[in-house]
mmCIF file of C-alpha atoms in Angstrom:
data_model
loop_
_atom_site.group_PDB
_atom_site.id
_atom_site.type_symbol
_atom_site.label_atom_id
_atom_site.label_comp_id
_atom_site.label_asym_id
_atom_site.label_seq_id
_atom_site.Cartn_x
_atom_site.Cartn_y
_atom_site.Cartn_z
ATOM 1 C CA MET A 1380 37.630 -65.006 28.112
ATOM 2 C CA SER A 1381 35.098 -63.634 25.649
ATOM 3 C CA LYS A 1382 36.255 -61.435 22.794
ATOM 4 C CA PRO A 1383 35.049 -57.871 22.203
ATOM 5 C CA ILE A 1384 31.999 -57.722 19.948
ATOM 6 C CA VAL A 1385 32.081 -55.677 16.763
ATOM 7 C CA LEU A 1386 28.716 -54.976 15.137
ATOM 8 C CA ILE A 1387 28.815 -54.507 11.380
ATOM 9 C CA THR A 1388 26.137 -53.479 8.916
ATOM 10 C CA GLY A 1389 26.236 -54.250 5.209
ATOM 11 C CA GLY A 1390 27.843 -57.657 5.631
ATOM 12 C CA THR A 1391 26.105 -59.146 2.607
ATOM 13 C CA GLY A 1392 27.530 -56.458 0.320
ATOM 14 C CA LEU A 1393 30.787 -56.241 -1.599
ATOM 15 C CA THR A 1394 32.768 -54.267 0.984
ATOM 16 C CA GLY A 1395 31.061 -55.496 4.142
ATOM 17 C CA SER A 1396 31.592 -59.155 3.283
ATOM 18 C CA HIS A 1397 35.328 -58.540 2.890
ATOM 19 C CA ILE A 1398 35.428 -56.751 6.246
ATOM 20 C CA ILE A 1399 33.733 -59.688 7.959
ATOM 21 C CA SER A 1400 36.063 -62.122 6.196
ATOM 22 C CA GLN A 1401 39.125 -60.226 7.398
ATOM 23 C CA LEU A 1402 37.763 -59.861 10.935
ATOM 24 C CA LEU A 1403 37.122 -63.605 11.115
ATOM 25 C CA GLU A 1404 40.608 -64.320 9.813
ATOM 26 C CA GLN A 1405 42.126 -61.905 12.317
ATOM 27 C CA GLY A 1406 40.254 -63.586 15.166
ATOM 28 C CA GLN A 1407 40.423 -60.730 17.680
ATOM 29 C CA TYR A 1408 36.696 -60.025 17.809
ATOM 30 C CA THR A 1409 33.338 -61.700 17.786
ATOM 31 C CA VAL A 1410 31.567 -60.306 14.738
ATOM 32 C CA ARG A 1411 27.885 -59.455 15.066
ATOM 33 C CA GLY A 1412 26.513 -59.067 11.569
ATOM 34 C CA VAL A 1413 23.290 -57.130 11.115
ATOM 35 C CA ALA A 1414 21.387 -58.086 7.981
ATOM 36 C CA ARG A 1415 17.924 -58.016 6.481
ATOM 37 C CA SER A 1416 18.377 -61.695 5.645
ATOM 38 C CA ALA A 1417 20.141 -63.816 8.251
ATOM 39 C CA SER A 1418 20.184 -66.812 5.915
ATOM 40 C CA LYS A 1419 21.939 -64.822 3.181
ATOM 41 C CA LEU A 1420 24.695 -63.670 5.514
ATOM 42 C CA LYS A 1421 25.078 -67.164 6.946
ATOM 43 C CA SER A 1422 25.379 -68.626 3.447
ATOM 44 C CA ILE A 1423 28.386 -66.384 2.753
ATOM 45 C CA PHE A 1424 30.156 -67.578 5.900
ATOM 46 C CA PRO A 1425 28.845 -71.136 6.366
ATOM 47 C CA ASP A 1426 31.858 -72.317 8.365
ATOM 48 C CA ALA A 1427 31.866 -69.510 10.939
ATOM 49 C CA ARG A 1428 31.131 -70.746 14.455
ATOM 50 C CA PRO A 1429 28.543 -68.975 16.645
ATOM 51 C CA ASP A 1430 31.338 -67.604 18.827
ATOM 52 C CA GLN A 1431 32.946 -66.105 15.711
ATOM 53 C CA LEU A 1432 29.921 -64.724 13.892
ATOM 54 C CA GLU A 1433 26.592 -63.799 15.418
ATOM 55 C CA ILE A 1434 23.844 -62.815 13.000
ATOM 56 C CA VAL A 1435 21.007 -60.467 13.897
ATOM 57 C CA GLU A 1436 18.164 -59.989 11.451
ATOM 58 C CA ILE A 1437 16.922 -56.390 11.338
ATOM 59 C CA PRO A 1438 14.547 -55.206 8.595
ATOM 60 C CA ASN A 1439 16.172 -51.830 7.924
ATOM 61 C CA LEU A 1440 18.571 -49.266 9.318
ATOM 62 C CA THR A 1441 15.809 -47.139 10.812
ATOM 63 C CA SER A 1442 14.829 -50.036 13.106
ATOM 64 C CA ASP A 1443 15.418 -50.378 16.841
ATOM 65 C CA PHE A 1444 18.991 -51.603 17.449
ATOM 66 C CA THR A 1445 18.682 -51.849 21.237
ATOM 67 C CA GLU A 1446 19.135 -55.625 21.450
ATOM 68 C CA ALA A 1447 21.653 -55.806 18.611
ATOM 69 C CA LEU A 1448 23.897 -53.222 20.294
ATOM 70 C CA LYS A 1449 23.974 -54.865 23.733
ATOM 71 C CA GLY A 1450 27.506 -55.697 24.806
ATOM 72 C CA VAL A 1451 29.029 -54.222 21.655
ATOM 73 C CA TYR A 1452 32.531 -52.741 21.792
ATOM 74 C CA ALA A 1453 32.545 -51.089 18.369
ATOM 75 C CA VAL A 1454 30.289 -50.411 15.390
ATOM 76 C CA ILE A 1455 31.376 -50.599 11.746
ATOM 77 C CA HIS A 1456 28.672 -49.035 9.605
ATOM 78 C CA VAL A 1457 29.011 -49.966 5.940
ATOM 79 C CA ALA A 1458 25.461 -50.514 4.687
ATOM 80 C CA SER A 1459 24.108 -48.043 2.181
ATOM 81 C CA ALA A 1460 21.514 -47.965 -0.555
ATOM 82 C CA THR A 1461 23.008 -46.680 -3.797
ATOM 83 C CA TYR A 1462 22.034 -45.973 -7.361
ATOM 84 C CA ALA A 1463 24.318 -48.906 -8.232
ATOM 85 C CA ASN A 1464 22.100 -51.413 -6.439
ATOM 86 C CA GLY A 1465 18.747 -50.249 -7.730
ATOM 87 C CA ALA A 1466 17.524 -48.000 -4.924
ATOM 88 C CA THR A 1467 15.173 -45.059 -5.494
ATOM 89 C CA GLY A 1468 15.910 -41.504 -4.374
ATOM 90 C CA PRO A 1469 13.817 -41.672 -1.180
ATOM 91 C CA GLU A 1470 15.315 -45.094 -0.358
ATOM 92 C CA ILE A 1471 18.835 -43.782 -0.805
ATOM 93 C CA PHE A 1472 18.092 -40.884 1.543
ATOM 94 C CA GLU A 1473 16.407 -43.098 4.131
ATOM 95 C CA VAL A 1474 19.339 -45.485 4.360
ATOM 96 C CA ALA A 1475 22.241 -43.087 3.808
ATOM 97 C CA TYR A 1476 20.990 -40.311 6.082
ATOM 98 C CA GLU A 1477 18.195 -41.437 8.397
ATOM 99 C CA GLY A 1478 19.536 -44.964 8.856
ATOM 100 C CA THR A 1479 23.070 -43.795 9.542
ATOM 101 C CA LEU A 1480 22.017 -41.264 12.158
ATOM 102 C CA ASN A 1481 19.630 -43.731 13.754
ATOM 103 C CA LEU A 1482 22.384 -46.291 14.251
ATOM 104 C CA ILE A 1483 25.000 -43.805 15.445
ATOM 105 C CA GLN A 1484 22.603 -42.130 17.876
ATOM 106 C CA GLN A 1485 21.543 -45.481 19.320
ATOM 107 C CA ALA A 1486 25.168 -46.593 19.616
ATOM 108 C CA ILE A 1487 26.097 -43.420 21.492
ATOM 109 C CA LYS A 1488 23.053 -43.818 23.744
ATOM 110 C CA GLN A 1489 24.228 -47.306 24.687
ATOM 111 C CA GLY A 1490 27.679 -45.996 25.573
ATOM 112 C CA ILE A 1491 29.567 -47.367 22.582
ATOM 113 C CA LYS A 1492 32.694 -45.290 22.036
ATOM 114 C CA LYS A 1493 34.220 -46.760 18.880
ATOM 115 C CA ILE A 1494 32.471 -46.117 15.553
ATOM 116 C CA VAL A 1495 33.886 -46.657 12.062
ATOM 117 C CA TYR A 1496 31.758 -45.302 9.238
ATOM 118 C CA THR A 1497 32.136 -45.913 5.513
ATOM 119 C CA GLY A 1498 31.637 -42.470 4.054
ATOM 120 C CA ALA A 1499 31.683 -41.508 0.391
ATOM 121 C CA TYR A 1500 34.290 -39.968 -1.875
ATOM 122 C CA GLY A 1501 31.510 -37.715 -3.159
ATOM 123 C CA SER A 1502 31.447 -35.979 0.228
ATOM 124 C CA LEU A 1503 34.722 -34.336 -0.779
ATOM 125 C CA LEU A 1504 33.148 -32.735 -3.849
ATOM 126 C CA ASP A 1505 30.773 -29.865 -4.374
ATOM 127 C CA THR A 1506 27.364 -30.672 -5.815
ATOM 128 C CA LYS A 1507 28.360 -29.880 -9.401
ATOM 129 C CA ILE A 1508 31.769 -31.593 -9.019
ATOM 130 C CA SER A 1509 33.529 -28.408 -10.148
ATOM 131 C CA ASN A 1510 36.396 -29.089 -7.719
ATOM 132 C CA GLY A 1511 36.849 -32.414 -9.497
ATOM 133 C CA PHE A 1512 38.539 -30.609 -12.383
ATOM 134 C CA SER A 1513 41.135 -28.516 -10.611
ATOM 135 C CA THR A 1514 44.879 -28.509 -10.086
ATOM 136 C CA VAL A 1515 44.352 -27.952 -6.357
ATOM 137 C CA PRO A 1516 44.509 -31.353 -4.632
ATOM 138 C CA ILE A 1517 41.501 -32.629 -2.708
ATOM 139 C CA THR A 1518 42.272 -33.260 0.970
ATOM 140 C CA GLU A 1519 40.469 -34.782 3.941
ATOM 141 C CA LYS A 1520 39.489 -31.231 4.953
ATOM 142 C CA ASP A 1521 37.284 -30.772 1.882
ATOM 143 C CA PHE A 1522 33.540 -31.105 2.392
ATOM 144 C CA GLY A 1523 30.659 -30.646 -0.031
ATOM 145 C CA PRO A 1524 28.531 -27.591 0.893
ATOM 146 C CA ILE A 1525 25.122 -29.286 0.504
ATOM 147 C CA THR A 1526 22.693 -28.969 3.436
ATOM 148 C CA LEU A 1527 19.646 -30.974 4.464
ATOM 149 C CA GLU A 1528 17.395 -28.067 3.544
ATOM 150 C CA GLU A 1529 18.844 -27.911 0.032
ATOM 151 C CA LEU A 1530 18.522 -31.621 -0.708
ATOM 152 C CA ASP A 1531 15.709 -32.604 -3.044
ATOM 153 C CA ARG A 1532 15.219 -36.299 -2.347
ATOM 154 C CA THR A 1533 12.857 -36.597 -5.322
ATOM 155 C CA ASP A 1534 15.621 -35.534 -7.733
ATOM 156 C CA THR A 1535 15.784 -37.964 -10.643
ATOM 157 C CA ASN A 1536 19.584 -37.764 -10.587
ATOM 158 C CA LEU A 1537 20.250 -40.565 -8.106
ATOM 159 C CA THR A 1538 23.975 -39.861 -8.104
ATOM 160 C CA THR A 1539 23.242 -36.395 -6.723
ATOM 161 C CA ILE A 1540 20.914 -37.754 -4.030
ATOM 162 C CA TYR A 1541 23.448 -40.381 -2.952
ATOM 163 C CA GLN A 1542 26.323 -37.911 -2.830
ATOM 164 C CA ALA A 1543 24.254 -35.327 -0.954
ATOM 165 C CA SER A 1544 22.739 -37.825 1.502
ATOM 166 C CA LYS A 1545 26.136 -39.285 2.389
ATOM 167 C CA THR A 1546 27.645 -35.808 2.739
ATOM 168 C CA ILE A 1547 24.899 -34.557 5.038
ATOM 169 C CA ALA A 1548 24.944 -37.781 7.065
ATOM 170 C CA GLU A 1549 28.687 -37.523 7.589
ATOM 171 C CA LYS A 1550 28.431 -33.902 8.694
ATOM 172 C CA LYS A 1551 25.796 -34.899 11.235
ATOM 173 C CA ALA A 1552 27.909 -37.843 12.408
ATOM 174 C CA TRP A 1553 30.816 -35.510 13.128
ATOM 175 C CA GLU A 1554 28.453 -33.131 14.907
ATOM 176 C CA LEU A 1555 27.319 -35.988 17.160
ATOM 177 C CA ALA A 1556 30.912 -37.059 17.786
ATOM 178 C CA HIS A 1557 31.951 -33.534 18.748
ATOM 179 C CA GLU A 1558 28.961 -33.260 21.089
ATOM 180 C CA ASN A 1559 30.089 -36.520 22.720
ATOM 181 C CA PRO A 1560 33.888 -36.202 23.001
ATOM 182 C CA ASP A 1561 34.248 -39.730 24.408
ATOM 183 C CA VAL A 1562 33.087 -41.093 21.049
ATOM 184 C CA ASP A 1563 35.976 -42.135 18.818
ATOM 185 C CA LEU A 1564 34.652 -41.757 15.267
ATOM 186 C CA THR A 1565 36.562 -42.676 12.125
ATOM 187 C CA VAL A 1566 35.220 -41.955 8.639
ATOM 188 C CA LEU A 1567 36.771 -43.672 5.630
ATOM 189 C CA LEU A 1568 36.299 -42.090 2.211
ATOM 190 C CA PRO A 1569 36.851 -44.569 -0.626
ATOM 191 C CA PRO A 1570 36.417 -43.616 -4.297
ATOM 192 C CA GLY A 1571 35.508 -46.356 -6.795
ATOM 193 C CA ILE A 1572 35.639 -49.735 -5.046
ATOM 194 C CA PHE A 1573 36.496 -52.655 -7.307
ATOM 195 C CA GLY A 1574 37.779 -56.171 -6.828
ATOM 196 C CA PRO A 1575 37.003 -59.844 -6.347
ATOM 197 C CA LEU A 1576 34.187 -61.271 -4.276
ATOM 198 C CA VAL A 1577 34.640 -63.302 -1.113
ATOM 199 C CA PRO A 1578 34.016 -67.045 -1.547
ATOM 200 C CA ASN A 1579 30.319 -67.986 -1.374
ATOM 201 C CA PHE A 1580 29.198 -64.425 -2.107
ATOM 202 C CA VAL A 1581 25.550 -64.454 -3.159
ATOM 203 C CA LEU A 1582 25.201 -63.204 -6.748
ATOM 204 C CA LYS A 1583 21.560 -62.880 -7.720
ATOM 205 C CA SER A 1584 21.477 -59.833 -9.977
ATOM 206 C CA ARG A 1585 23.592 -57.000 -11.329
ATOM 207 C CA GLU A 1586 22.670 -54.976 -8.246
ATOM 208 C CA SER A 1587 24.593 -57.473 -6.117
ATOM 209 C CA LEU A 1588 27.767 -56.572 -8.018
ATOM 210 C CA SER A 1589 27.652 -53.114 -6.402
ATOM 211 C CA SER A 1590 30.347 -50.852 -7.888
ATOM 212 C CA ASN A 1591 31.861 -53.796 -9.781
ATOM 213 C CA ASP A 1592 28.943 -53.309 -12.150
ATOM 214 C CA TYR A 1593 30.686 -50.281 -13.647
ATOM 215 C CA VAL A 1594 33.491 -52.539 -14.831
ATOM 216 C CA TYR A 1595 30.891 -54.943 -16.206
ATOM 217 C CA GLN A 1596 29.380 -52.110 -18.226
ATOM 218 C CA ILE A 1597 32.536 -51.785 -20.291
ATOM 219 C CA ILE A 1598 31.691 -55.098 -21.997
ATOM 220 C CA LEU A 1599 27.945 -54.640 -21.721
ATOM 221 C CA ASN A 1600 27.276 -51.215 -23.206
ATOM 222 C CA GLY A 1601 28.264 -52.040 -26.755
ATOM 223 C CA PRO A 1602 31.058 -50.894 -29.087
ATOM 224 C CA ASP A 1603 30.250 -47.178 -28.946
ATOM 225 C CA ALA A 1604 30.021 -46.423 -25.229
ATOM 226 C CA TYR A 1605 32.136 -46.471 -22.099
ATOM 227 C CA PRO A 1606 30.649 -46.752 -18.590
ATOM 228 C CA PHE A 1607 29.313 -43.488 -17.202
ATOM 229 C CA PHE A 1608 31.292 -43.312 -13.983
ATOM 230 C CA PRO A 1609 33.437 -40.170 -13.858
ATOM 231 C CA VAL A 1610 35.360 -41.069 -10.703
ATOM 232 C CA SER A 1611 38.992 -41.647 -11.676
ATOM 233 C CA ASP A 1612 40.339 -42.784 -8.313
ATOM 234 C CA MET A 1613 39.912 -46.326 -7.101
ATOM 235 C CA VAL A 1614 40.665 -48.694 -4.265
ATOM 236 C CA ASP A 1615 40.632 -52.457 -4.147
ATOM 237 C CA VAL A 1616 37.816 -53.836 -2.014
ATOM 238 C CA ARG A 1617 40.350 -55.847 -0.008
ATOM 239 C CA ASP A 1618 42.260 -52.667 0.801
ATOM 240 C CA ILE A 1619 39.239 -50.655 1.909
ATOM 241 C CA ALA A 1620 38.198 -53.625 4.059
ATOM 242 C CA ARG A 1621 41.679 -53.656 5.583
ATOM 243 C CA ALA A 1622 41.349 -49.931 6.248
ATOM 244 C CA HIS A 1623 38.279 -50.608 8.400
ATOM 245 C CA LEU A 1624 40.287 -53.031 10.524
ATOM 246 C CA ALA A 1625 43.101 -50.495 10.817
ATOM 247 C CA ALA A 1626 40.595 -47.841 11.897
ATOM 248 C CA LEU A 1627 39.158 -50.219 14.467
ATOM 249 C CA ALA A 1628 42.567 -50.534 16.119
ATOM 250 C CA LEU A 1629 43.544 -46.874 15.786
ATOM 251 C CA PRO A 1630 43.480 -44.802 19.000
ATOM 252 C CA PRO A 1631 42.432 -41.136 19.005
ATOM 253 C CA LEU A 1632 44.848 -38.893 17.144
ATOM 254 C CA PRO A 1633 47.127 -36.476 18.981
ATOM 255 C CA VAL A 1634 46.064 -32.897 19.567
ATOM 256 C CA ASP A 1635 46.649 -30.566 16.635
ATOM 257 C CA GLU A 1636 49.110 -27.871 17.734
ATOM 258 C CA GLU A 1637 47.414 -25.197 15.628
ATOM 259 C CA THR A 1638 43.846 -25.759 16.824
ATOM 260 C CA GLY A 1639 44.462 -27.236 20.259
ATOM 261 C CA SER A 1640 41.958 -30.014 19.561
ATOM 262 C CA ARG A 1641 42.203 -33.538 18.247
ATOM 263 C CA ARG A 1642 42.215 -34.008 14.491
ATOM 264 C CA ASP A 1643 39.149 -35.758 13.115
ATOM 265 C CA LYS A 1644 39.974 -39.243 11.858
ATOM 266 C CA ARG A 1645 38.753 -38.657 8.314
ATOM 267 C CA PHE A 1646 40.769 -40.694 5.845
ATOM 268 C CA ILE A 1647 40.716 -40.751 2.052
ATOM 269 C CA VAL A 1648 41.617 -44.329 1.079
ATOM 270 C CA SER A 1649 42.615 -44.561 -2.573
ATOM 271 C CA GLY A 1650 45.149 -46.741 -4.346
ATOM 272 C CA CYS A 1651 45.566 -44.856 -7.614
ATOM 273 C CA LYS A 1652 43.932 -43.132 -10.543
ATOM 274 C CA TYR A 1653 42.619 -45.175 -13.446
ATOM 275 C CA TRP A 1654 41.182 -44.325 -16.856
ATOM 276 C CA TRP A 1655 38.528 -46.224 -18.762
ATOM 277 C CA LYS A 1656 40.689 -46.349 -21.890
ATOM 278 C CA GLU A 1657 43.370 -48.128 -19.865
ATOM 279 C CA VAL A 1658 40.753 -50.496 -18.459
ATOM 280 C CA ALA A 1659 39.704 -51.442 -21.983
ATOM 281 C CA ASP A 1660 43.331 -52.001 -22.998
ATOM 282 C CA LEU A 1661 43.886 -54.190 -19.936
ATOM 283 C CA ILE A 1662 40.890 -56.370 -20.758
ATOM 284 C CA ARG A 1663 41.984 -56.706 -24.397
ATOM 285 C CA ARG A 1664 45.359 -57.898 -23.170
ATOM 286 C CA GLU A 1665 44.339 -60.139 -20.268
ATOM 287 C CA ARG A 1666 40.890 -61.309 -21.397
ATOM 288 C CA PRO A 1667 41.255 -61.320 -25.210
ATOM 289 C CA HIS A 1668 38.122 -63.435 -25.681
ATOM 290 C CA LEU A 1669 36.145 -60.373 -24.527
ATOM 291 C CA ALA A 1670 37.769 -57.908 -26.931
ATOM 292 C CA HIS A 1671 34.790 -57.908 -29.294
ATOM 293 C CA ARG A 1672 32.553 -56.720 -26.449
ATOM 294 C CA LEU A 1673 34.679 -53.676 -25.568
ATOM 295 C CA PRO A 1674 34.250 -50.127 -26.884
ATOM 296 C CA LYS A 1675 35.997 -49.670 -30.209
ATOM 297 C CA GLU A 1676 39.473 -48.216 -29.945
ATOM 298 C CA ASP A 1677 38.460 -45.012 -31.732
ATOM 299 C CA VAL A 1678 35.628 -44.255 -29.280
ATOM 300 C CA PRO A 1679 36.494 -41.019 -27.397
ATOM 301 C CA ALA A 1680 37.571 -41.426 -23.802
ATOM 302 C CA PRO A 1681 34.864 -40.498 -21.297
ATOM 303 C CA VAL A 1682 35.283 -37.500 -19.025
ATOM 304 C CA GLN A 1683 36.725 -38.423 -15.641
ATOM 305 C CA ILE A 1684 37.704 -36.371 -12.613
ATOM 306 C CA THR A 1685 41.242 -35.026 -12.921
ATOM 307 C CA THR A 1686 41.870 -33.397 -9.538
ATOM 308 C CA PRO A 1687 44.658 -35.149 -7.619
ATOM 309 C CA LEU A 1688 44.078 -36.499 -4.127
ATOM 310 C CA ASP A 1689 46.317 -35.485 -1.245
ATOM 311 C CA LEU A 1690 46.697 -38.680 0.793
ATOM 312 C CA SER A 1691 49.369 -37.387 3.169
ATOM 313 C CA PHE A 1692 47.037 -37.400 6.181
ATOM 314 C CA THR A 1693 46.074 -41.030 5.548
ATOM 315 C CA GLU A 1694 49.698 -41.996 4.958
ATOM 316 C CA LYS A 1695 50.740 -40.341 8.220
ATOM 317 C CA PHE A 1696 48.046 -41.597 10.565
ATOM 318 C CA LEU A 1697 46.393 -44.756 9.180
ATOM 319 C CA PRO A 1698 48.745 -47.718 9.725
ATOM 320 C CA GLY A 1699 49.353 -49.887 6.681
ATOM 321 C CA PHE A 1700 48.547 -47.201 4.111
ATOM 322 C CA GLU A 1701 51.894 -45.484 3.702
ATOM 323 C CA GLY A 1702 51.901 -45.169 -0.086
ATOM 324 C CA VAL A 1703 50.906 -46.696 -3.400
ATOM 325 C CA GLN A 1704 52.934 -49.812 -2.617
ATOM 326 C CA SER A 1705 50.495 -50.485 0.252
ATOM 327 C CA TYR A 1706 47.637 -51.210 -2.156
ATOM 328 C CA TYR A 1707 46.704 -53.948 -4.579
ATOM 329 C CA PRO A 1708 47.635 -53.133 -8.191
ATOM 330 C CA TRP A 1709 44.732 -51.562 -10.053
ATOM 331 C CA GLU A 1710 44.916 -54.287 -12.683
ATOM 332 C CA ASP A 1711 44.135 -56.953 -10.062
ATOM 333 C CA SER A 1712 41.153 -54.945 -8.857
ATOM 334 C CA ILE A 1713 39.699 -54.433 -12.333
ATOM 335 C CA LEU A 1714 40.123 -58.052 -13.380
ATOM 336 C CA GLY A 1715 38.674 -59.245 -10.076
ATOM 337 C CA ALA A 1716 35.654 -57.006 -10.617
ATOM 338 C CA LEU A 1717 35.252 -58.212 -14.188
ATOM 339 C CA ASP A 1718 35.483 -61.856 -13.192
ATOM 340 C CA SER A 1719 32.752 -61.353 -10.588
ATOM 341 C CA ALA A 1720 30.482 -59.980 -13.312
ATOM 342 C CA LEU A 1721 31.310 -62.857 -15.637
ATOM 343 C CA ALA A 1722 30.409 -65.304 -12.866
ATOM 344 C CA LEU A 1723 26.991 -63.656 -12.608
ATOM 345 C CA GLU A 1724 26.630 -63.755 -16.372
ATOM 346 C CA GLN A 1725 27.514 -67.441 -16.480
ATOM 347 C CA ASP A 1726 25.031 -68.262 -13.721
ATOM 348 C CA GLY A 1727 22.360 -66.445 -15.707
ATOM 349 C CA LYS A 1728 23.093 -68.584 -18.741
ATOM 350 C CA LYS A 1729 22.816 -71.739 -16.645
ATOM 351 C CA ASN A 1730 19.430 -70.647 -15.392
#
């Protein structure tokens, strides 16, 4: 008997490759990976049989997915263009907004009911991040107020474009899901994603490090500067990958007694807070040969978001994420991210 097919985008990236790896290990589904380069995705999973991993080459997320979506049980949409991987403002918008809606609309048109979407932590914040410095916890009910009409996709601040594009795309995704009540949508909201790479991951440039590059910057920016990445919450890439599998298996939530409707499956997935000063101390302790490349100890700590996250909704409804003990220790995530960057650095020296 054939297994249900799960289509996944972004499989050559940091998070997507871990999701595919875990799906293959689980063995409950046939994975259909959509990628711009079939050979690149195949090189990451060279031992996967055709009945385990199908690869469909599609040039971009605004393409026609008709053939790729045939026979698919569920869609996991991870792919995104970010300022971390070298994309321009218009490219970020095209992938994060237009590409996301294109895929979700085509999936709904083909009758696919199960959709898991990797949203963005920034969707919880207002445009100026003022609610990032509050004593009032951020919850899954928070949503940035930005609208499509307000977005300037030519803005030189790529962080703003990414945050706004992902926020607007998620709002539209929920609108589509509510218009089609048979669609079971889950949105996962990870903050900083750090951790090791899957075996055979293709490292060609700093862009391929994705968010791990921020950890790399702490030994790259010189003795007087910390990375500019104000997010202070993080999740290990293996945990956010695991969250996608949990979402895939999660049935619709029960009806909310107050509203009389089902709660949206919108989950903040975060292991803990971290601070760049602590990251530097960790590297001095665990990778002492890199100490001379770290910011000096008297360099002021960079500003990071202080608002706490309320994870009670995730802990209640997303199986396997019942508390901090459910996640990898932050130290493992940081060192895994750093080691991935050092592997890239070493390859560069060889070449």
